[in-house]
Structure formats: C-alpha cells, structure tokens
Tab-separated table of C-alpha atoms in Angstrom:
chain	number	residue	atom	x	y	z
A	914	UNK	CA	27.745	-0.686	-5.751
A	915	UNK	CA	24.898	0.144	-3.381
A	916	UNK	CA	22.109	-2.433	-3.526
A	917	UNK	CA	19.597	0.299	-2.679
A	918	UNK	CA	20.487	1.950	-5.987
A	919	UNK	CA	20.566	-1.199	-8.073
A	920	UNK	CA	17.719	-2.013	-10.442
A	921	UNK	CA	15.027	-4.550	-9.602
A	922	UNK	CA	12.467	-6.216	-11.877
A	923	UNK	CA	8.941	-7.179	-10.811
A	924	UNK	CA	7.316	-9.777	-13.031
A	925	UNK	CA	3.755	-9.832	-14.345
A	926	UNK	CA	1.758	-11.507	-17.132
A	927	UNK	CA	2.300	-8.326	-19.133
A	928	UNK	CA	6.068	-8.671	-18.739
A	929	UNK	CA	8.688	-7.433	-16.271
A	930	UNK	CA	8.614	-3.940	-14.800
A	931	UNK	CA	12.136	-2.747	-14.028
A	932	UNK	CA	12.563	-0.309	-11.157
A	933	UNK	CA	15.500	2.100	-11.259
A	934	UNK	CA	16.308	1.474	-7.571
A	935	UNK	CA	14.912	-0.356	-4.535
A	936	UNK	CA	13.178	2.621	-2.864
A	937	UNK	CA	9.369	2.603	-2.658
A	938	UNK	CA	6.989	5.306	-1.431
A	939	UNK	CA	4.456	3.317	0.583
A	940	UNK	CA	0.723	4.137	0.441
A	941	UNK	CA	-0.280	6.962	2.760
A	942	UNK	CA	-3.900	8.020	3.280
A	943	UNK	CA	-4.428	11.749	2.744
A	944	UNK	CA	-8.124	11.995	3.713
A	945	UNK	CA	-8.528	14.759	1.156
A	946	UNK	CA	-10.954	13.399	-1.439
A	947	UNK	CA	-14.455	14.753	-2.006
A	948	UNK	CA	-17.044	12.028	-2.627
A	949	UNK	CA	-14.131	9.739	-3.473
A	950	UNK	CA	-12.699	12.129	-6.067
A	951	UNK	CA	-9.022	13.115	-6.101
A	952	UNK	CA	-8.454	16.819	-5.505
A	953	UNK	CA	-5.722	19.429	-5.983
A	954	UNK	CA	-4.109	18.193	-2.751
A	955	UNK	CA	-3.494	14.858	-4.480
A	956	UNK	CA	-1.997	16.607	-7.506
A	957	UNK	CA	0.457	18.443	-5.257
A	958	UNK	CA	1.163	15.435	-3.035
A	959	UNK	CA	1.698	12.982	-5.893
A	960	UNK	CA	3.800	15.426	-7.912
A	961	UNK	CA	5.968	16.042	-4.880
A	962	UNK	CA	6.595	12.364	-4.171
A	963	UNK	CA	7.097	11.482	-7.829
A	964	UNK	CA	10.074	13.862	-7.598
A	965	UNK	CA	11.452	12.119	-4.493
A	966	UNK	CA	14.037	9.867	-6.113
A	967	UNK	CA	12.052	6.709	-5.288
A	968	UNK	CA	11.694	4.186	-8.094
A	969	UNK	CA	8.080	3.327	-7.248
A	970	UNK	CA	5.183	5.366	-5.870
A	971	UNK	CA	2.077	3.647	-4.472
A	972	UNK	CA	-1.154	5.647	-4.250
A	973	UNK	CA	-2.973	5.509	-0.924
A	974	UNK	CA	-5.697	3.052	0.104
A	975	UNK	CA	-8.423	3.580	-2.488
A	976	UNK	CA	-11.946	2.369	-1.833
A	977	UNK	CA	-13.531	-0.043	-4.304
A	978	UNK	CA	-16.980	0.965	-3.010
A	979	UNK	CA	-18.243	4.065	-1.179
A	980	UNK	CA	-18.951	1.915	1.892
A	981	UNK	CA	-15.403	0.550	1.775
A	982	UNK	CA	-13.785	3.899	2.558
A	983	UNK	CA	-12.145	4.400	5.940
A	984	UNK	CA	-13.524	7.944	6.143
A	985	UNK	CA	-15.867	10.077	4.036
A	986	UNK	CA	-12.721	11.884	2.803
A	987	UNK	CA	-10.952	8.785	1.450
A	988	UNK	CA	-10.015	8.303	-2.185
A	989	UNK	CA	-12.186	6.051	-4.358
A	990	UNK	CA	-12.157	4.249	-7.686
A	991	UNK	CA	-15.645	2.796	-8.033
A	992	UNK	CA	-17.327	4.683	-10.882
A	993	UNK	CA	-16.646	6.839	-13.946
A	994	UNK	CA	-16.617	10.007	-11.854
A	995	UNK	CA	-13.921	8.832	-9.420
A	996	UNK	CA	-11.954	7.268	-12.268
A	997	UNK	CA	-11.934	10.537	-14.225
A	998	UNK	CA	-10.821	12.562	-11.199
A	999	UNK	CA	-7.992	10.168	-10.400
A	1000	UNK	CA	-6.857	10.022	-14.010
A	1001	UNK	CA	-6.844	13.817	-14.302
A	1002	UNK	CA	-4.776	14.457	-11.169
A	1003	UNK	CA	-2.384	11.573	-11.777
A	1004	UNK	CA	-1.712	12.396	-15.412
A	1005	UNK	CA	-0.965	16.003	-14.492
A	1006	UNK	CA	1.318	14.984	-11.611
A	1007	UNK	CA	3.247	12.597	-13.854
A	1008	UNK	CA	3.934	15.355	-16.362
A	1009	UNK	CA	5.724	17.280	-13.602
A	1010	UNK	CA	8.153	14.501	-12.653
A	1011	UNK	CA	10.615	11.986	-14.097
A	1012	UNK	CA	8.983	8.859	-15.515
A	1013	UNK	CA	8.180	6.749	-12.453
A	1014	UNK	CA	6.054	3.602	-12.130
A	1015	UNK	CA	2.878	4.150	-10.113
A	1016	UNK	CA	0.891	1.486	-8.281
A	1017	UNK	CA	-2.437	1.887	-6.484
A	1018	UNK	CA	-3.576	0.194	-3.292
A	1019	UNK	CA	-7.135	-1.098	-3.710
A	1020	UNK	CA	-8.911	-1.432	-0.401
A	1021	UNK	CA	-12.044	-2.034	1.615
A	1022	UNK	CA	-12.026	-0.928	5.240
A	1023	UNK	CA	-14.517	-3.503	6.528
A	1024	UNK	CA	-15.419	-2.843	10.156
A	1025	UNK	CA	-12.994	0.113	10.286
A	1026	UNK	CA	-15.072	2.021	7.725
A	1027	UNK	CA	-17.262	5.020	8.607
A	1028	UNK	CA	-14.537	6.654	10.686
A	1029	UNK	CA	-13.783	10.319	11.230
A	1030	UNK	CA	-10.556	11.694	9.768
A	1031	UNK	CA	-7.554	11.436	12.139
A	1032	UNK	CA	-7.576	15.177	12.882
A	1033	UNK	CA	-11.237	14.853	13.861
A	1034	UNK	CA	-10.492	12.038	16.296
A	1035	UNK	CA	-10.591	9.049	13.947
A	1036	UNK	CA	-13.468	7.325	15.728
A	1037	UNK	CA	-16.611	5.659	14.367
A	1038	UNK	CA	-19.053	8.192	12.918
A	1039	UNK	CA	-22.689	8.028	13.924
A	1040	UNK	CA	-25.329	8.087	11.231
A	1041	UNK	CA	-26.132	11.663	12.234
A	1042	UNK	CA	-22.487	12.589	11.599
A	1043	UNK	CA	-22.595	11.182	8.079
A	1044	UNK	CA	-21.534	7.658	8.960
A	1045	UNK	CA	-22.814	4.435	7.418
A	1046	UNK	CA	-23.228	0.759	8.247
A	1047	UNK	CA	-19.887	-1.005	8.056
A	1048	UNK	CA	-19.551	-4.584	6.820
A	1049	UNK	CA	-17.216	-7.266	8.105
A	1050	UNK	CA	-16.587	-11.029	8.189
A	1051	UNK	CA	-18.341	-11.181	11.567
A	1052	UNK	CA	-20.582	-8.828	13.518
A	1053	UNK	CA	-17.752	-7.868	15.866
A	1054	UNK	CA	-16.851	-4.197	16.331
A	1055	UNK	CA	-13.313	-2.825	16.232
A	1056	UNK	CA	-13.774	-1.310	19.700
A	1057	UNK	CA	-16.000	-2.558	22.504
A	1058	UNK	CA	-19.303	-0.698	22.637
A	1059	UNK	CA	-19.255	0.457	19.022
A	1060	UNK	CA	-22.116	-0.047	16.585
A	1061	UNK	CA	-21.920	-3.602	15.235
A	1062	UNK	CA	-20.840	-4.076	11.625
A	1063	UNK	CA	-23.024	-6.039	9.257
A	1064	UNK	CA	-21.853	-9.642	8.742
A	1065	UNK	CA	-21.283	-10.204	5.034
A	1066	UNK	CA	-23.261	-12.950	3.313
A	1067	UNK	CA	-21.649	-15.226	0.735
A	1068	UNK	CA	-23.588	-13.373	-1.942
A	1069	UNK	CA	-22.167	-10.060	-0.741
A	1070	UNK	CA	-18.670	-11.541	-0.847
A	1071	UNK	CA	-19.155	-12.231	-4.555
A	1072	UNK	CA	-20.282	-8.627	-5.041
A	1073	UNK	CA	-17.159	-7.388	-3.268
A	1074	UNK	CA	-14.943	-9.491	-5.498
A	1075	UNK	CA	-16.692	-7.975	-8.514
A	1076	UNK	CA	-16.061	-4.478	-7.082
A	1077	UNK	CA	-12.321	-5.149	-6.687
A	1078	UNK	CA	-12.167	-6.535	-10.225
A	1079	UNK	CA	-13.917	-3.479	-11.660
A	1080	UNK	CA	-11.602	-1.107	-9.783
A	1081	UNK	CA	-8.609	-3.047	-11.117
A	1082	UNK	CA	-9.906	-2.597	-14.654
A	1083	UNK	CA	-10.347	1.119	-14.026
A	1084	UNK	CA	-6.782	1.345	-12.727
A	1085	UNK	CA	-5.590	-0.361	-15.893
A	1086	UNK	CA	-7.475	2.130	-18.064
A	1087	UNK	CA	-5.871	5.021	-16.182
A	1088	UNK	CA	-2.425	3.659	-17.002
A	1089	UNK	CA	-1.430	2.624	-13.486
A	1090	UNK	CA	1.473	0.183	-13.591
A	1091	UNK	CA	0.544	-2.127	-10.737
A	1092	UNK	CA	-1.964	-2.948	-8.006
A	1093	UNK	CA	-1.442	-3.670	-4.341
A	1094	UNK	CA	-4.413	-5.275	-2.600
A	1095	UNK	CA	-4.755	-4.066	0.995
A	1096	UNK	CA	-4.653	-7.090	3.281
A	1097	UNK	CA	-3.152	-5.293	6.285
A	1098	UNK	CA	-3.800	-2.874	9.159
A	1099	UNK	CA	-7.106	-4.337	10.289
A	1100	UNK	CA	-9.042	-3.656	7.085
A	1101	UNK	CA	-11.395	-6.107	5.385
A	1102	UNK	CA	-9.003	-8.689	3.932
A	1103	UNK	CA	-6.971	-8.687	7.137
A	1104	UNK	CA	-10.221	-9.120	9.080
A	1105	UNK	CA	-10.888	-12.338	7.159
A	1106	UNK	CA	-7.367	-13.613	7.857
A	1107	UNK	CA	-7.383	-12.912	11.593
A	1108	UNK	CA	-9.243	-15.107	14.091
A	1109	UNK	CA	-9.623	-11.963	16.223
A	1110	UNK	CA	-12.046	-10.440	13.694
A	1111	UNK	CA	-13.226	-13.533	11.810
A	1112	UNK	CA	-15.431	-15.814	13.884
A	1113	UNK	CA	-17.604	-17.124	11.067
A	1114	UNK	CA	-18.867	-20.700	11.150
A	1115	UNK	CA	-19.164	-21.201	7.382
A	1116	UNK	CA	-16.455	-22.063	4.826
A	1117	UNK	CA	-14.905	-18.596	5.272
A	1118	UNK	CA	-14.165	-18.868	8.992
A	1119	UNK	CA	-12.605	-21.076	11.599
A	1120	UNK	CA	-9.549	-22.899	10.294
A	1121	UNK	CA	-6.567	-21.236	8.628
A	1122	UNK	CA	-7.650	-22.726	5.294
A	1123	UNK	CA	-11.120	-21.239	5.675
A	1124	UNK	CA	-9.921	-17.812	6.824
A	1125	UNK	CA	-7.644	-17.395	3.800
A	1126	UNK	CA	-10.346	-18.617	1.382
A	1127	UNK	CA	-11.963	-15.250	0.609
A	1128	UNK	CA	-8.673	-13.337	0.172
A	1129	UNK	CA	-7.435	-16.098	-2.146
A	1130	UNK	CA	-10.671	-16.056	-4.165
A	1131	UNK	CA	-10.489	-12.286	-4.462
A	1132	UNK	CA	-6.830	-12.327	-5.490
A	1133	UNK	CA	-7.479	-15.007	-8.115
A	1134	UNK	CA	-10.350	-12.990	-9.622
A	1135	UNK	CA	-8.313	-9.778	-9.805
A	1136	UNK	CA	-5.389	-11.648	-11.328
A	1137	UNK	CA	-7.646	-13.057	-14.047
A	1138	UNK	CA	-8.848	-9.542	-14.928
A	1139	UNK	CA	-5.568	-7.633	-14.610
A	1140	UNK	CA	-2.301	-8.349	-16.404
A	1141	UNK	CA	-0.033	-5.772	-14.757
A	1142	UNK	CA	2.045	-6.203	-11.618
A	1143	UNK	CA	-0.190	-7.477	-8.803
A	1144	UNK	CA	0.712	-7.936	-5.155
A	1145	UNK	CA	-0.688	-7.639	-1.678
A	1146	UNK	CA	0.126	-5.883	1.584
A	1147	UNK	CA	-0.169	-8.138	4.615
A	1148	UNK	CA	-0.029	-7.510	8.340
A	1149	UNK	CA	2.365	-10.303	9.319
A	1150	UNK	CA	1.372	-10.238	12.983
A	1151	UNK	CA	-1.635	-9.100	14.977
A	1152	UNK	CA	0.666	-8.559	17.976
A	1153	UNK	CA	-1.953	-10.192	20.173
A	1154	UNK	CA	-2.279	-13.667	21.670
A	1155	UNK	CA	-4.447	-15.903	19.526
A	1156	UNK	CA	-4.103	-13.643	16.491
A	1157	UNK	CA	-2.663	-13.956	12.994
A	1158	UNK	CA	1.017	-14.942	12.992
A	1159	UNK	CA	4.149	-14.478	10.840
A	1160	UNK	CA	4.166	-18.213	10.119
A	1161	UNK	CA	0.591	-18.016	8.795
A	1162	UNK	CA	1.610	-14.997	6.711
A	1163	UNK	CA	4.415	-16.998	5.099
A	1164	UNK	CA	2.031	-19.899	4.410
A	1165	UNK	CA	-0.563	-17.518	2.939
A	1166	UNK	CA	2.066	-15.902	0.710
A	1167	UNK	CA	3.216	-19.318	-0.448
A	1168	UNK	CA	-0.360	-20.103	-1.525
A	1169	UNK	CA	-0.646	-16.754	-3.316
A	1170	UNK	CA	2.468	-17.402	-5.385
A	1171	UNK	CA	0.971	-19.975	-7.816
A	1172	UNK	CA	-2.054	-17.692	-8.270
A	1173	UNK	CA	0.199	-15.124	-9.937
A	1174	UNK	CA	1.234	-12.923	-7.021
A	1175	UNK	CA	4.142	-10.717	-8.081
A	1176	UNK	CA	5.145	-9.270	-4.688
A	1177	UNK	CA	4.231	-9.041	-1.013
A	1178	UNK	CA	4.479	-5.895	1.116
A	1179	UNK	CA	4.954	-6.844	4.760
A	1180	UNK	CA	3.620	-4.671	7.565
A	1181	UNK	CA	1.882	-5.591	10.848
A	1182	UNK	CA	-0.846	-4.741	13.343
A	1183	UNK	CA	-4.133	-2.883	13.149
A	1184	UNK	CA	-6.646	-5.589	14.017
A	1185	UNK	CA	-7.207	-4.781	17.696
A	1186	UNK	CA	-6.668	-1.989	20.230
A	1187	UNK	CA	-5.245	-4.702	22.520
A	1188	UNK	CA	-2.200	-5.175	20.283
A	1189	UNK	CA	1.172	-4.813	21.981
A	1190	UNK	CA	3.646	-3.754	19.301
A	1191	UNK	CA	7.360	-3.858	20.029
A	1192	UNK	CA	8.113	-0.677	18.083
A	1193	UNK	CA	11.696	0.179	17.221
A	1194	UNK	CA	13.913	0.742	14.190
A	1195	UNK	CA	13.390	-1.969	11.539
A	1196	UNK	CA	10.874	-3.711	13.840
A	1197	UNK	CA	8.981	-5.350	10.953
A	1198	UNK	CA	12.022	-6.476	8.956
A	1199	UNK	CA	12.179	-9.943	10.616
A	1200	UNK	CA	8.623	-10.586	9.388
A	1201	UNK	CA	9.631	-9.697	5.832
A	1202	UNK	CA	12.586	-12.067	6.020
A	1203	UNK	CA	10.385	-14.969	7.151
A	1204	UNK	CA	7.966	-14.395	4.271
A	1205	UNK	CA	10.728	-13.839	1.700
A	1206	UNK	CA	12.635	-16.958	2.742
A	1207	UNK	CA	9.604	-19.244	2.847
A	1208	UNK	CA	7.617	-17.968	-0.143
A	1209	UNK	CA	10.385	-16.844	-2.476
A	1210	UNK	CA	8.226	-13.877	-3.500
A	1211	UNK	CA	9.706	-10.410	-4.075
A	1212	UNK	CA	9.273	-8.758	-0.701
A	1213	UNK	CA	8.911	-5.137	0.426
A	1214	UNK	CA	9.653	-4.245	4.018
A	1215	UNK	CA	8.422	-1.115	5.769
A	1216	UNK	CA	8.318	0.470	9.213
A	1217	UNK	CA	10.680	2.871	11.002
A	1218	UNK	CA	13.376	2.623	8.381
A	1219	UNK	CA	14.697	6.170	8.309
A	1220	UNK	CA	18.408	6.154	7.431
A	1221	UNK	CA	19.940	5.243	4.042
A	1222	UNK	CA	22.471	2.887	5.613
A	1223	UNK	CA	19.652	1.053	7.435
A	1224	UNK	CA	17.948	0.456	4.100
A	1225	UNK	CA	21.203	-0.670	2.518
A	1226	UNK	CA	21.975	-3.078	5.360
A	1227	UNK	CA	18.533	-4.726	5.085
A	1228	UNK	CA	19.166	-5.440	1.411
A	1229	UNK	CA	22.759	-6.577	1.955
A	1230	UNK	CA	21.573	-9.032	4.614
A	1231	UNK	CA	18.955	-10.465	2.248
A	1232	UNK	CA	16.040	-9.613	4.534
A	1233	UNK	CA	13.964	-7.960	1.795
A	1234	UNK	CA	14.127	-6.995	-1.874
A	1235	UNK	CA	12.591	-3.511	-1.722
A	1236	UNK	CA	12.542	-0.835	0.976
A	1237	UNK	CA	9.289	1.075	1.489
A	1238	UNK	CA	9.082	4.314	3.445
A	1239	UNK	CA	5.986	6.330	4.268
A	1240	UNK	CA	6.114	9.085	6.886
A	1241	UNK	CA	9.845	9.523	6.309
A	1242	UNK	CA	8.926	10.812	2.842
A	1243	UNK	CA	6.408	13.265	4.272
A	1244	UNK	CA	9.082	14.712	6.514
A	1245	UNK	CA	11.844	14.538	3.901
A	1246	UNK	CA	10.223	14.542	0.445
A	1247	UNK	CA	13.697	14.232	-1.170
A	1248	UNK	CA	14.772	11.293	0.979
A	1249	UNK	CA	15.825	9.448	-2.165
A	1250	UNK	CA	18.214	12.274	-3.052
A	1251	UNK	CA	19.768	12.217	0.411
A	1252	UNK	CA	20.161	8.442	0.228
A	1253	UNK	CA	21.848	8.734	-3.161
A	1254	UNK	CA	24.301	11.265	-1.747
A	1255	UNK	CA	25.060	9.023	1.236
A	1256	UNK	CA	25.454	5.801	-0.772
A	1257	UNK	CA	26.903	7.211	-4.020
A	1258	UNK	CA	23.783	6.378	-5.989
A	1259	UNK	CA	22.060	8.099	-8.895
A	1260	UNK	CA	18.411	9.158	-9.043
A	1261	UNK	CA	16.291	10.527	-11.905
A	1262	UNK	CA	15.322	14.171	-11.580
A	1263	UNK	CA	13.380	16.898	-13.297
A	1264	UNK	CA	15.792	19.146	-15.199
A	1265	UNK	CA	14.389	22.181	-13.379
A	1266	UNK	CA	16.129	20.888	-10.249
A	1267	UNK	CA	19.535	20.239	-11.810
A	1268	UNK	CA	21.001	23.479	-10.447
A	1269	UNK	CA	20.009	22.844	-6.839
A	1270	UNK	CA	22.611	20.351	-5.664
A	1271	UNK	CA	25.213	21.189	-3.016
A	1272	UNK	CA	28.816	20.575	-3.986
A	1273	UNK	CA	28.999	17.329	-1.979
A	1274	UNK	CA	26.098	15.804	-3.932
A	1275	UNK	CA	26.897	16.923	-7.487
A	1276	UNK	CA	26.860	13.373	-8.897
A	1277	UNK	CA	23.449	12.124	-7.731
A	1278	UNK	CA	21.592	13.201	-10.904
A	1279	UNK	CA	24.197	11.552	-13.127
A	1280	UNK	CA	26.026	13.312	-15.930
A	1281	UNK	CA	23.792	16.344	-16.336
A	1282	UNK	CA	24.858	19.796	-17.445
A	1283	UNK	CA	23.284	23.235	-17.394
A	1284	UNK	CA	24.333	26.453	-19.051
A	1285	UNK	CA	23.629	30.135	-18.603
A	1286	UNK	CA	24.933	33.455	-19.894
C-alpha cells in the first residue's frame, strides 16, 4: 500500500486528529484581504483546495495584529470583524467540499511587515504609500538602506504573546482544527531565532538559549490557551554564513516537544537577501530528516516536491511523516487526485465530481456509483 495514501494521526490535548492521507496543502499568502477580512477570493480559493484530495489544508499566514501583516492586503484574525469574515468564508467553503481538517498559520511579519504586494514589487512601503512602522527583535532592516524597524521592548513582547493567544482562541471558536505558528521565512519568530536579525543584548538575544527564549515563551502560552493540534513552521537554515542552522533547528524542536508541540513543518530561508539557496527537487527534505530523527516529532517536509513518486519515496525512506505542497497545488488544484491515480490510492471527493474520472482513474474515489436515465 502507498504510504502517501495511508492514514496519519496528529496528537493534541483534545485527542488525536486522524488524517486520511499524508498530503498537506501548505499555507500560501493570497494578498486578497481587505482590512484583514477574508473576501470572496478566499471562499473560491479555499473551496478549490478543499476539493484537492489533500487530507489537510492550512490557511495562509494570518496576522495576529494589523501591524503584523506582511502587506496591507494580508489576512488577519485580531478582532471580531476579522474573525467573523474568516468564519463566514471558511464555513461556506467547507460546505462545498468533503470533510477536511483545516489548520491556520498564525503569524507576525516583524521587520518584513509594511510591504507592497508581490505584483506591486513587494518592497517596503513608505508612510505616504500606506505603510507603517515595523517591529523587530533588533533595529536592523531586512535590506540595507530601508527604514529601520522599531526594536521591541520586553513589555511589547508580552503584548505580542497575548495577541497570538487571542488569535488562537478566535481560531478555536471558528472551528479550525489546528494551528501552525509561523517561525520561518524571515518573519518575526524566525527573526528572534536567527543571529542575522537578532542582535539584542538582553535575555532574548545573543546565545542560542536566549534567541529561542521568546519563541518558546510564545509557544508555551498558546499551548496553555489552545487544546487542538499545535505546531510550528521553522526555517531550518538561513543559507548564510553565521546564520541559523539545521542543528539548531533540531535542538529547538527538541525543546518544543515537552511544551506540547504536536508537529513541525520544515522549510528554510527568508532571513536575508544574501542567502545562497541550493534549490533543486526535494532540496529541503534533508533538513526535515535531521529534525525528525533528533526530535521525534511528526514532521512535514515541503519544497519542490512535484511528483507523486517523489512524495512516496520521501515517506518510504523515513525522511518525513507528511508531504506539504504549495505552488504545485496552485498549478494543479487536483494534484491529490493525480497522485491517487499514480499510486493506486483513494481520495475523498464531492459527489458532484464522481462522473468526471477518466477510465484509467476510475478507482480513486473508492466504491462510488452514479445513475441516470
């Protein structure tokens, strides 16, 4: 039997959550919210990917404060208004698809906040363009010559923890099944972890133990407030000399485990424009294996995994437990169906699609029947 189409259970204080297969739709920013509120684009996008055959769908990076958004068009979950909009669009999308667990990625962009959308260049917005003051572990900009971010005080760190906790409670009220904290791609939590961005001289900077202190405190607080599945996405390497390393990632994950971490999602990069990434198929899988082997945590891998057999081989080799895809699902929204056809798996489907299958893939929806006269 294909491992990609075997079930997998993620634990939590609330009890295990069993996934129908090992395919995950990774978070993908859509830059389509208005004042943080989900829009009709999200309804279409989520409904589409909830019909993809994946066993788990993770909603894009969602700001816990307005200032924590990457762009003015990023999704938010910081007040009753943004909560209501997200609940409305998600509940409607779920009614249009097979029952599928949904997680949300809670995030703060740190010094990468106040950016233009990618199709508008993606660079730091001036105040005149609707930008705002970004906040970070240290007053070091993402790019040389940019406006300096505000260095967060210890009091502001406590406020940020409270914001993450409140967003987690809102996610729980909405009926979201799990939370992924965003500790990757050069955003706030990653900025604390990396000596490239974190040059503080207090208890939150300097040594490895100090740099992981705030992310650990934040994780512990969210865990205390939220009983569903809780994990974190981590950039395992900064791809730059003197930066955060895979070995530190494994150590960090090991320290998260006794705090109630239910999974880790391993990516890389994003902290500096000087990064030199060795991009190629499965290029981040070795990082996932290091973290999985050393921490023993359920591990998602992601990054240029495009073919069903690639995903299957990663699982068969024990390099990861779950396979996450992002852009591959934008290009092929039914990637899960194609993988099931290639690996003789079965995926859940909306009955309205039962008549669509080509003869070679008749079995991927299981024993379903339709009639007509």
